[in-house]
Amino acid sequence: MEFEKLKMNGLVLCKPKLIEDQRGFFSETFRKDLIEDFISEKLNFCQNNTSESSFGVLRGLHFQTAPKAQTKLISVANGEILDVVLDLRKGSPTYGKHYSVILNDINNFQLLVPKGFAHGFISLSDLARVNYKVDNYYSSENEFGVNPLDDDLKINWILEKNQIIINNKDKSSMKLSQLPTYKF
């Protein structure tokens, strides 16, 4: 497994090695010891989530605050997404900036997203099945969102606005400029 530190402090792109032969491939998709050595901290993933989305579905940008903030490991079992994270750590030099990457069932990349980032994605395939490992349980009291269509964020969701399917909850989330300071 190969790990790549990204320009935003704490973000890691995980690139599992594929061992291929005439039968297909085999890959270790998660090694707790290797990723912990790479990031020099302990991870304790306690919940696994899966979502399935049709073409154009935009989910996010979601996050949880302390004491239920979450580190996430995002992967795609089927299809393709544009995965997007937004830095919400007020003291960070990349506060308010976003990072995006294509995750799919061909490259098998995974994105490790630390606490303090909002996360979302848009499905670019007919169907996308996304898996999330998280290190804290879901908490509705600590769940918040940033409007993924906030023009100030300048996120290129790749698709035209009329192709995007978004629920009312995400569409009515606050703009980044409206967010209070949160603890992560």
JSON list of C-alpha atoms in Angstrom, two decimals:
[
{"chain": "A", "resi": 1, "resn": "MET", "atom": "CA", "xyz": [0.00, 0.00, 0.00]},
{"chain": "A", "resi": 2, "resn": "GLU", "atom": "CA", "xyz": [1.26, 3.44, -0.91]},
{"chain": "A", "resi": 3, "resn": "PHE", "atom": "CA", "xyz": [0.35, 6.61, 1.01]},
{"chain": "A", "resi": 4, "resn": "GLU", "atom": "CA", "xyz": [0.59, 10.18, -0.23]},
{"chain": "A", "resi": 5, "resn": "LYS", "atom": "CA", "xyz": [0.39, 13.25, 2.02]},
{"chain": "A", "resi": 6, "resn": "LEU", "atom": "CA", "xyz": [-1.61, 15.94, 0.27]},
{"chain": "A", "resi": 7, "resn": "LYS", "atom": "CA", "xyz": [-1.17, 19.73, 0.36]},
{"chain": "A", "resi": 8, "resn": "MET", "atom": "CA", "xyz": [-3.81, 20.12, 3.06]},
{"chain": "A", "resi": 9, "resn": "ASN", "atom": "CA", "xyz": [-2.36, 19.03, 6.38]},
{"chain": "A", "resi": 10, "resn": "GLY", "atom": "CA", "xyz": [-3.84, 15.73, 7.52]},
{"chain": "A", "resi": 11, "resn": "LEU", "atom": "CA", "xyz": [-5.28, 14.57, 4.19]},
{"chain": "A", "resi": 12, "resn": "VAL", "atom": "CA", "xyz": [-3.82, 11.29, 2.93]},
{"chain": "A", "resi": 13, "resn": "LEU", "atom": "CA", "xyz": [-4.45, 9.57, -0.39]},
{"chain": "A", "resi": 14, "resn": "CYS", "atom": "CA", "xyz": [-4.18, 5.80, 0.05]},
{"chain": "A", "resi": 15, "resn": "LYS", "atom": "CA", "xyz": [-3.28, 3.76, -3.03]},
{"chain": "A", "resi": 16, "resn": "PRO", "atom": "CA", "xyz": [-3.74, 0.03, -2.46]},
{"chain": "A", "resi": 17, "resn": "LYS", "atom": "CA", "xyz": [-1.52, -2.25, -4.51]},
{"chain": "A", "resi": 18, "resn": "LEU", "atom": "CA", "xyz": [-3.41, -4.53, -6.90]},
{"chain": "A", "resi": 19, "resn": "ILE", "atom": "CA", "xyz": [-2.02, -8.02, -7.44]},
{"chain": "A", "resi": 20, "resn": "GLU", "atom": "CA", "xyz": [-3.49, -9.04, -10.79]},
{"chain": "A", "resi": 21, "resn": "ASP", "atom": "CA", "xyz": [-3.65, -12.31, -12.69]},
{"chain": "A", "resi": 22, "resn": "GLN", "atom": "CA", "xyz": [-6.03, -14.08, -15.08]},
{"chain": "A", "resi": 23, "resn": "ARG", "atom": "CA", "xyz": [-8.64, -14.42, -12.29]},
{"chain": "A", "resi": 24, "resn": "GLY", "atom": "CA", "xyz": [-8.81, -10.70, -11.57]},
{"chain": "A", "resi": 25, "resn": "PHE", "atom": "CA", "xyz": [-7.03, -9.00, -8.69]},
{"chain": "A", "resi": 26, "resn": "PHE", "atom": "CA", "xyz": [-6.42, -9.12, -4.96]},
{"chain": "A", "resi": 27, "resn": "SER", "atom": "CA", "xyz": [-5.72, -6.09, -2.79]},
{"chain": "A", "resi": 28, "resn": "GLU", "atom": "CA", "xyz": [-5.25, -5.23, 0.86]},
{"chain": "A", "resi": 29, "resn": "THR", "atom": "CA", "xyz": [-7.62, -2.30, 1.19]},
{"chain": "A", "resi": 30, "resn": "PHE", "atom": "CA", "xyz": [-6.86, -1.44, 4.80]},
{"chain": "A", "resi": 31, "resn": "ARG", "atom": "CA", "xyz": [-3.88, -2.05, 7.06]},
{"chain": "A", "resi": 32, "resn": "LYS", "atom": "CA", "xyz": [-4.28, -0.28, 10.42]},
{"chain": "A", "resi": 33, "resn": "ASP", "atom": "CA", "xyz": [-0.60, -0.70, 11.29]},
{"chain": "A", "resi": 34, "resn": "LEU", "atom": "CA", "xyz": [0.68, 0.78, 8.03]},
{"chain": "A", "resi": 35, "resn": "ILE", "atom": "CA", "xyz": [-1.59, 3.82, 7.98]},
{"chain": "A", "resi": 36, "resn": "GLU", "atom": "CA", "xyz": [-0.99, 4.53, 11.68]},
{"chain": "A", "resi": 37, "resn": "ASP", "atom": "CA", "xyz": [2.77, 4.40, 11.08]},
{"chain": "A", "resi": 38, "resn": "PHE", "atom": "CA", "xyz": [2.38, 6.77, 8.13]},
{"chain": "A", "resi": 39, "resn": "ILE", "atom": "CA", "xyz": [0.28, 9.38, 9.97]},
{"chain": "A", "resi": 40, "resn": "SER", "atom": "CA", "xyz": [1.98, 8.85, 13.37]},
{"chain": "A", "resi": 41, "resn": "GLU", "atom": "CA", "xyz": [-1.29, 8.54, 15.24]},
{"chain": "A", "resi": 42, "resn": "LYS", "atom": "CA", "xyz": [-3.70, 5.85, 16.31]},
{"chain": "A", "resi": 43, "resn": "LEU", "atom": "CA", "xyz": [-6.97, 5.20, 14.49]},
{"chain": "A", "resi": 44, "resn": "ASN", "atom": "CA", "xyz": [-9.93, 3.44, 16.00]},
{"chain": "A", "resi": 45, "resn": "PHE", "atom": "CA", "xyz": [-12.52, 2.93, 13.29]},
{"chain": "A", "resi": 46, "resn": "CYS", "atom": "CA", "xyz": [-15.75, 1.83, 14.99]},
{"chain": "A", "resi": 47, "resn": "GLN", "atom": "CA", "xyz": [-18.43, 2.16, 12.31]},
{"chain": "A", "resi": 48, "resn": "ASN", "atom": "CA", "xyz": [-18.64, 1.32, 8.61]},
{"chain": "A", "resi": 49, "resn": "ASN", "atom": "CA", "xyz": [-21.18, 3.07, 6.37]},
{"chain": "A", "resi": 50, "resn": "THR", "atom": "CA", "xyz": [-22.20, 2.49, 2.76]},
{"chain": "A", "resi": 51, "resn": "SER", "atom": "CA", "xyz": [-24.19, 4.73, 0.46]},
{"chain": "A", "resi": 52, "resn": "GLU", "atom": "CA", "xyz": [-25.45, 4.06, -3.04]},
{"chain": "A", "resi": 53, "resn": "SER", "atom": "CA", "xyz": [-26.12, 6.95, -5.39]},
{"chain": "A", "resi": 54, "resn": "SER", "atom": "CA", "xyz": [-27.29, 7.27, -8.97]},
{"chain": "A", "resi": 55, "resn": "PHE", "atom": "CA", "xyz": [-25.67, 9.57, -11.53]},
{"chain": "A", "resi": 56, "resn": "GLY", "atom": "CA", "xyz": [-25.62, 13.22, -10.47]},
{"chain": "A", "resi": 57, "resn": "VAL", "atom": "CA", "xyz": [-26.42, 12.68, -6.79]},
{"chain": "A", "resi": 58, "resn": "LEU", "atom": "CA", "xyz": [-24.50, 15.15, -4.64]},
{"chain": "A", "resi": 59, "resn": "ARG", "atom": "CA", "xyz": [-24.14, 14.29, -0.94]},
{"chain": "A", "resi": 60, "resn": "GLY", "atom": "CA", "xyz": [-22.60, 16.68, 1.57]},
{"chain": "A", "resi": 61, "resn": "LEU", "atom": "CA", "xyz": [-20.75, 18.63, 2.67]},
{"chain": "A", "resi": 62, "resn": "HIS", "atom": "CA", "xyz": [-21.17, 16.94, 6.09]},
{"chain": "A", "resi": 63, "resn": "PHE", "atom": "CA", "xyz": [-19.19, 16.97, 9.33]},
{"chain": "A", "resi": 64, "resn": "GLN", "atom": "CA", "xyz": [-19.53, 16.26, 13.04]},
{"chain": "A", "resi": 65, "resn": "THR", "atom": "CA", "xyz": [-18.20, 18.41, 15.87]},
{"chain": "A", "resi": 66, "resn": "ALA", "atom": "CA", "xyz": [-16.53, 17.50, 19.17]},
{"chain": "A", "resi": 67, "resn": "PRO", "atom": "CA", "xyz": [-16.94, 15.33, 21.10]},
{"chain": "A", "resi": 68, "resn": "LYS", "atom": "CA", "xyz": [-18.26, 13.25, 18.16]},
{"chain": "A", "resi": 69, "resn": "ALA", "atom": "CA", "xyz": [-16.00, 14.59, 15.38]},
{"chain": "A", "resi": 70, "resn": "GLN", "atom": "CA", "xyz": [-14.99, 11.92, 12.89]},
{"chain": "A", "resi": 71, "resn": "THR", "atom": "CA", "xyz": [-11.94, 10.88, 10.93]},
{"chain": "A", "resi": 72, "resn": "LYS", "atom": "CA", "xyz": [-13.16, 9.14, 7.76]},
{"chain": "A", "resi": 73, "resn": "LEU", "atom": "CA", "xyz": [-11.62, 6.72, 5.29]},
{"chain": "A", "resi": 74, "resn": "ILE", "atom": "CA", "xyz": [-13.55, 6.98, 2.02]},
{"chain": "A", "resi": 75, "resn": "SER", "atom": "CA", "xyz": [-13.49, 4.36, -0.74]},
{"chain": "A", "resi": 76, "resn": "VAL", "atom": "CA", "xyz": [-15.60, 3.38, -3.73]},
{"chain": "A", "resi": 77, "resn": "ALA", "atom": "CA", "xyz": [-16.69, -0.25, -4.16]},
{"chain": "A", "resi": 78, "resn": "ASN", "atom": "CA", "xyz": [-18.54, 0.35, -7.42]},
{"chain": "A", "resi": 79, "resn": "GLY", "atom": "CA", "xyz": [-18.64, 3.26, -9.85]},
{"chain": "A", "resi": 80, "resn": "GLU", "atom": "CA", "xyz": [-16.97, 6.67, -9.72]},
{"chain": "A", "resi": 81, "resn": "ILE", "atom": "CA", "xyz": [-17.28, 9.82, -7.63]},
{"chain": "A", "resi": 82, "resn": "LEU", "atom": "CA", "xyz": [-15.69, 13.21, -7.32]},
{"chain": "A", "resi": 83, "resn": "ASP", "atom": "CA", "xyz": [-14.82, 13.26, -3.62]},
{"chain": "A", "resi": 84, "resn": "VAL", "atom": "CA", "xyz": [-14.53, 16.71, -2.03]},
{"chain": "A", "resi": 85, "resn": "VAL", "atom": "CA", "xyz": [-13.35, 17.84, 1.39]},
{"chain": "A", "resi": 86, "resn": "LEU", "atom": "CA", "xyz": [-13.44, 21.35, 2.85]},
{"chain": "A", "resi": 87, "resn": "ASP", "atom": "CA", "xyz": [-11.07, 22.50, 5.60]},
{"chain": "A", "resi": 88, "resn": "LEU", "atom": "CA", "xyz": [-13.10, 23.91, 8.54]},
{"chain": "A", "resi": 89, "resn": "ARG", "atom": "CA", "xyz": [-10.18, 24.20, 11.01]},
{"chain": "A", "resi": 90, "resn": "LYS", "atom": "CA", "xyz": [-10.19, 27.94, 11.78]},
{"chain": "A", "resi": 91, "resn": "GLY", "atom": "CA", "xyz": [-6.45, 28.14, 12.58]},
{"chain": "A", "resi": 92, "resn": "SER", "atom": "CA", "xyz": [-5.40, 26.20, 9.50]},
{"chain": "A", "resi": 93, "resn": "PRO", "atom": "CA", "xyz": [-3.61, 27.95, 6.62]},
{"chain": "A", "resi": 94, "resn": "THR", "atom": "CA", "xyz": [-5.99, 26.09, 4.29]},
{"chain": "A", "resi": 95, "resn": "TYR", "atom": "CA", "xyz": [-9.19, 27.08, 6.16]},
{"chain": "A", "resi": 96, "resn": "GLY", "atom": "CA", "xyz": [-12.06, 27.45, 3.67]},
{"chain": "A", "resi": 97, "resn": "LYS", "atom": "CA", "xyz": [-10.15, 25.72, 0.89]},
{"chain": "A", "resi": 98, "resn": "HIS", "atom": "CA", "xyz": [-11.22, 22.45, -0.65]},
{"chain": "A", "resi": 99, "resn": "TYR", "atom": "CA", "xyz": [-9.54, 19.42, -2.17]},
{"chain": "A", "resi": 100, "resn": "SER", "atom": "CA", "xyz": [-11.13, 17.08, -4.70]},
{"chain": "A", "resi": 101, "resn": "VAL", "atom": "CA", "xyz": [-10.12, 13.73, -6.14]},
{"chain": "A", "resi": 102, "resn": "ILE", "atom": "CA", "xyz": [-11.68, 11.09, -8.39]},
{"chain": "A", "resi": 103, "resn": "LEU", "atom": "CA", "xyz": [-12.26, 7.83, -6.49]},
{"chain": "A", "resi": 104, "resn": "ASN", "atom": "CA", "xyz": [-13.49, 4.81, -8.40]},
{"chain": "A", "resi": 105, "resn": "ASP", "atom": "CA", "xyz": [-13.47, 1.04, -8.66]},
{"chain": "A", "resi": 106, "resn": "ILE", "atom": "CA", "xyz": [-10.61, 1.18, -11.17]},
{"chain": "A", "resi": 107, "resn": "ASN", "atom": "CA", "xyz": [-7.97, 3.22, -9.27]},
{"chain": "A", "resi": 108, "resn": "ASN", "atom": "CA", "xyz": [-9.19, 1.87, -5.89]},
{"chain": "A", "resi": 109, "resn": "PHE", "atom": "CA", "xyz": [-7.83, 5.00, -4.18]},
{"chain": "A", "resi": 110, "resn": "GLN", "atom": "CA", "xyz": [-9.05, 5.91, -0.72]},
{"chain": "A", "resi": 111, "resn": "LEU", "atom": "CA", "xyz": [-9.06, 9.29, 1.00]},
{"chain": "A", "resi": 112, "resn": "LEU", "atom": "CA", "xyz": [-8.26, 9.62, 4.70]},
{"chain": "A", "resi": 113, "resn": "VAL", "atom": "CA", "xyz": [-10.10, 12.71, 5.96]},
{"chain": "A", "resi": 114, "resn": "PRO", "atom": "CA", "xyz": [-9.17, 13.92, 9.46]},
{"chain": "A", "resi": 115, "resn": "LYS", "atom": "CA", "xyz": [-11.44, 15.63, 11.95]},
{"chain": "A", "resi": 116, "resn": "GLY", "atom": "CA", "xyz": [-12.13, 19.25, 11.05]},
{"chain": "A", "resi": 117, "resn": "PHE", "atom": "CA", "xyz": [-13.06, 18.69, 7.41]},
{"chain": "A", "resi": 118, "resn": "ALA", "atom": "CA", "xyz": [-16.50, 18.67, 5.81]},
{"chain": "A", "resi": 119, "resn": "HIS", "atom": "CA", "xyz": [-16.94, 15.83, 3.31]},
{"chain": "A", "resi": 120, "resn": "GLY", "atom": "CA", "xyz": [-19.10, 15.33, 0.25]},
{"chain": "A", "resi": 121, "resn": "PHE", "atom": "CA", "xyz": [-19.16, 13.75, -3.18]},
{"chain": "A", "resi": 122, "resn": "ILE", "atom": "CA", "xyz": [-21.00, 13.63, -6.46]},
{"chain": "A", "resi": 123, "resn": "SER", "atom": "CA", "xyz": [-21.71, 10.42, -8.35]},
{"chain": "A", "resi": 124, "resn": "LEU", "atom": "CA", "xyz": [-20.22, 10.45, -11.85]},
{"chain": "A", "resi": 125, "resn": "SER", "atom": "CA", "xyz": [-21.34, 6.95, -12.83]},
{"chain": "A", "resi": 126, "resn": "ASP", "atom": "CA", "xyz": [-24.77, 5.41, -13.33]},
{"chain": "A", "resi": 127, "resn": "LEU", "atom": "CA", "xyz": [-24.44, 3.96, -9.83]},
{"chain": "A", "resi": 128, "resn": "ALA", "atom": "CA", "xyz": [-21.80, 4.59, -7.17]},
{"chain": "A", "resi": 129, "resn": "ARG", "atom": "CA", "xyz": [-21.40, 2.61, -3.97]},
{"chain": "A", "resi": 130, "resn": "VAL", "atom": "CA", "xyz": [-19.29, 4.51, -1.42]},
{"chain": "A", "resi": 131, "resn": "ASN", "atom": "CA", "xyz": [-17.86, 3.09, 1.81]},
{"chain": "A", "resi": 132, "resn": "TYR", "atom": "CA", "xyz": [-16.88, 5.15, 4.84]},
{"chain": "A", "resi": 133, "resn": "LYS", "atom": "CA", "xyz": [-14.94, 3.93, 7.84]},
{"chain": "A", "resi": 134, "resn": "VAL", "atom": "CA", "xyz": [-15.35, 6.38, 10.75]},
{"chain": "A", "resi": 135, "resn": "ASP", "atom": "CA", "xyz": [-13.72, 6.60, 14.15]},
{"chain": "A", "resi": 136, "resn": "ASN", "atom": "CA", "xyz": [-16.72, 7.97, 16.02]},
{"chain": "A", "resi": 137, "resn": "TYR", "atom": "CA", "xyz": [-20.37, 6.97, 15.99]},
{"chain": "A", "resi": 138, "resn": "TYR", "atom": "CA", "xyz": [-23.00, 8.99, 14.17]},
{"chain": "A", "resi": 139, "resn": "SER", "atom": "CA", "xyz": [-24.48, 11.75, 16.30]},
{"chain": "A", "resi": 140, "resn": "SER", "atom": "CA", "xyz": [-27.40, 13.82, 15.01]},
{"chain": "A", "resi": 141, "resn": "GLU", "atom": "CA", "xyz": [-26.73, 16.45, 17.71]},
{"chain": "A", "resi": 142, "resn": "ASN", "atom": "CA", "xyz": [-23.18, 16.96, 16.41]},
{"chain": "A", "resi": 143, "resn": "GLU", "atom": "CA", "xyz": [-23.94, 16.71, 12.69]},
{"chain": "A", "resi": 144, "resn": "PHE", "atom": "CA", "xyz": [-23.76, 19.84, 10.55]},
{"chain": "A", "resi": 145, "resn": "GLY", "atom": "CA", "xyz": [-23.29, 20.73, 6.92]},
{"chain": "A", "resi": 146, "resn": "VAL", "atom": "CA", "xyz": [-21.96, 23.35, 4.56]},
{"chain": "A", "resi": 147, "resn": "ASN", "atom": "CA", "xyz": [-23.93, 24.13, 1.42]},
{"chain": "A", "resi": 148, "resn": "PRO", "atom": "CA", "xyz": [-22.00, 22.32, -1.34]},
{"chain": "A", "resi": 149, "resn": "LEU", "atom": "CA", "xyz": [-23.34, 24.78, -3.93]},
{"chain": "A", "resi": 150, "resn": "ASP", "atom": "CA", "xyz": [-22.02, 27.85, -2.05]},
{"chain": "A", "resi": 151, "resn": "ASP", "atom": "CA", "xyz": [-20.51, 29.93, -4.89]},
{"chain": "A", "resi": 152, "resn": "ASP", "atom": "CA", "xyz": [-17.85, 31.29, -2.53]},
{"chain": "A", "resi": 153, "resn": "LEU", "atom": "CA", "xyz": [-16.34, 27.79, -2.25]},
{"chain": "A", "resi": 154, "resn": "LYS", "atom": "CA", "xyz": [-15.67, 27.65, -6.01]},
{"chain": "A", "resi": 155, "resn": "ILE", "atom": "CA", "xyz": [-16.04, 23.87, -6.10]},
{"chain": "A", "resi": 156, "resn": "ASN", "atom": "CA", "xyz": [-16.16, 22.46, -9.62]},
{"chain": "A", "resi": 157, "resn": "TRP", "atom": "CA", "xyz": [-18.64, 19.59, -9.28]},
{"chain": "A", "resi": 158, "resn": "ILE", "atom": "CA", "xyz": [-17.89, 18.65, -12.92]},
{"chain": "A", "resi": 159, "resn": "LEU", "atom": "CA", "xyz": [-21.59, 18.27, -13.84]},
{"chain": "A", "resi": 160, "resn": "GLU", "atom": "CA", "xyz": [-23.94, 21.02, -14.98]},
{"chain": "A", "resi": 161, "resn": "LYS", "atom": "CA", "xyz": [-26.29, 22.36, -12.27]},
{"chain": "A", "resi": 162, "resn": "ASN", "atom": "CA", "xyz": [-29.32, 20.84, -14.04]},
{"chain": "A", "resi": 163, "resn": "GLN", "atom": "CA", "xyz": [-27.67, 17.37, -13.76]},
{"chain": "A", "resi": 164, "resn": "ILE", "atom": "CA", "xyz": [-27.16, 17.63, -10.00]},
{"chain": "A", "resi": 165, "resn": "ILE", "atom": "CA", "xyz": [-29.58, 15.87, -7.65]},
{"chain": "A", "resi": 166, "resn": "ILE", "atom": "CA", "xyz": [-29.37, 17.21, -4.11]},
{"chain": "A", "resi": 167, "resn": "ASN", "atom": "CA", "xyz": [-31.71, 16.87, -1.14]},
{"chain": "A", "resi": 168, "resn": "ASN", "atom": "CA", "xyz": [-33.27, 19.86, 0.64]},
{"chain": "A", "resi": 169, "resn": "LYS", "atom": "CA", "xyz": [-31.22, 19.34, 3.81]},
{"chain": "A", "resi": 170, "resn": "ASP", "atom": "CA", "xyz": [-27.90, 19.70, 1.96]},
{"chain": "A", "resi": 171, "resn": "LYS", "atom": "CA", "xyz": [-29.18, 22.50, -0.29]},
{"chain": "A", "resi": 172, "resn": "SER", "atom": "CA", "xyz": [-30.34, 24.50, 2.75]},
{"chain": "A", "resi": 173, "resn": "SER", "atom": "CA", "xyz": [-27.12, 24.07, 4.75]},
{"chain": "A", "resi": 174, "resn": "MET", "atom": "CA", "xyz": [-25.29, 27.23, 5.75]},
{"chain": "A", "resi": 175, "resn": "LYS", "atom": "CA", "xyz": [-22.70, 28.90, 3.58]},
{"chain": "A", "resi": 176, "resn": "LEU", "atom": "CA", "xyz": [-19.14, 28.77, 4.84]},
{"chain": "A", "resi": 177, "resn": "SER", "atom": "CA", "xyz": [-19.30, 32.48, 5.73]},
{"chain": "A", "resi": 178, "resn": "GLN", "atom": "CA", "xyz": [-22.29, 31.79, 8.02]},
{"chain": "A", "resi": 179, "resn": "LEU", "atom": "CA", "xyz": [-20.68, 28.97, 10.04]},
{"chain": "A", "resi": 180, "resn": "PRO", "atom": "CA", "xyz": [-19.86, 29.58, 13.68]},
{"chain": "A", "resi": 181, "resn": "THR", "atom": "CA", "xyz": [-16.52, 28.37, 15.00]},
{"chain": "A", "resi": 182, "resn": "TYR", "atom": "CA", "xyz": [-16.71, 24.69, 15.84]},
{"chain": "A", "resi": 183, "resn": "LYS", "atom": "CA", "xyz": [-14.50, 22.48, 17.97]},
{"chain": "A", "resi": 184, "resn": "PHE", "atom": "CA", "xyz": [-13.14, 19.33, 16.41]}
]
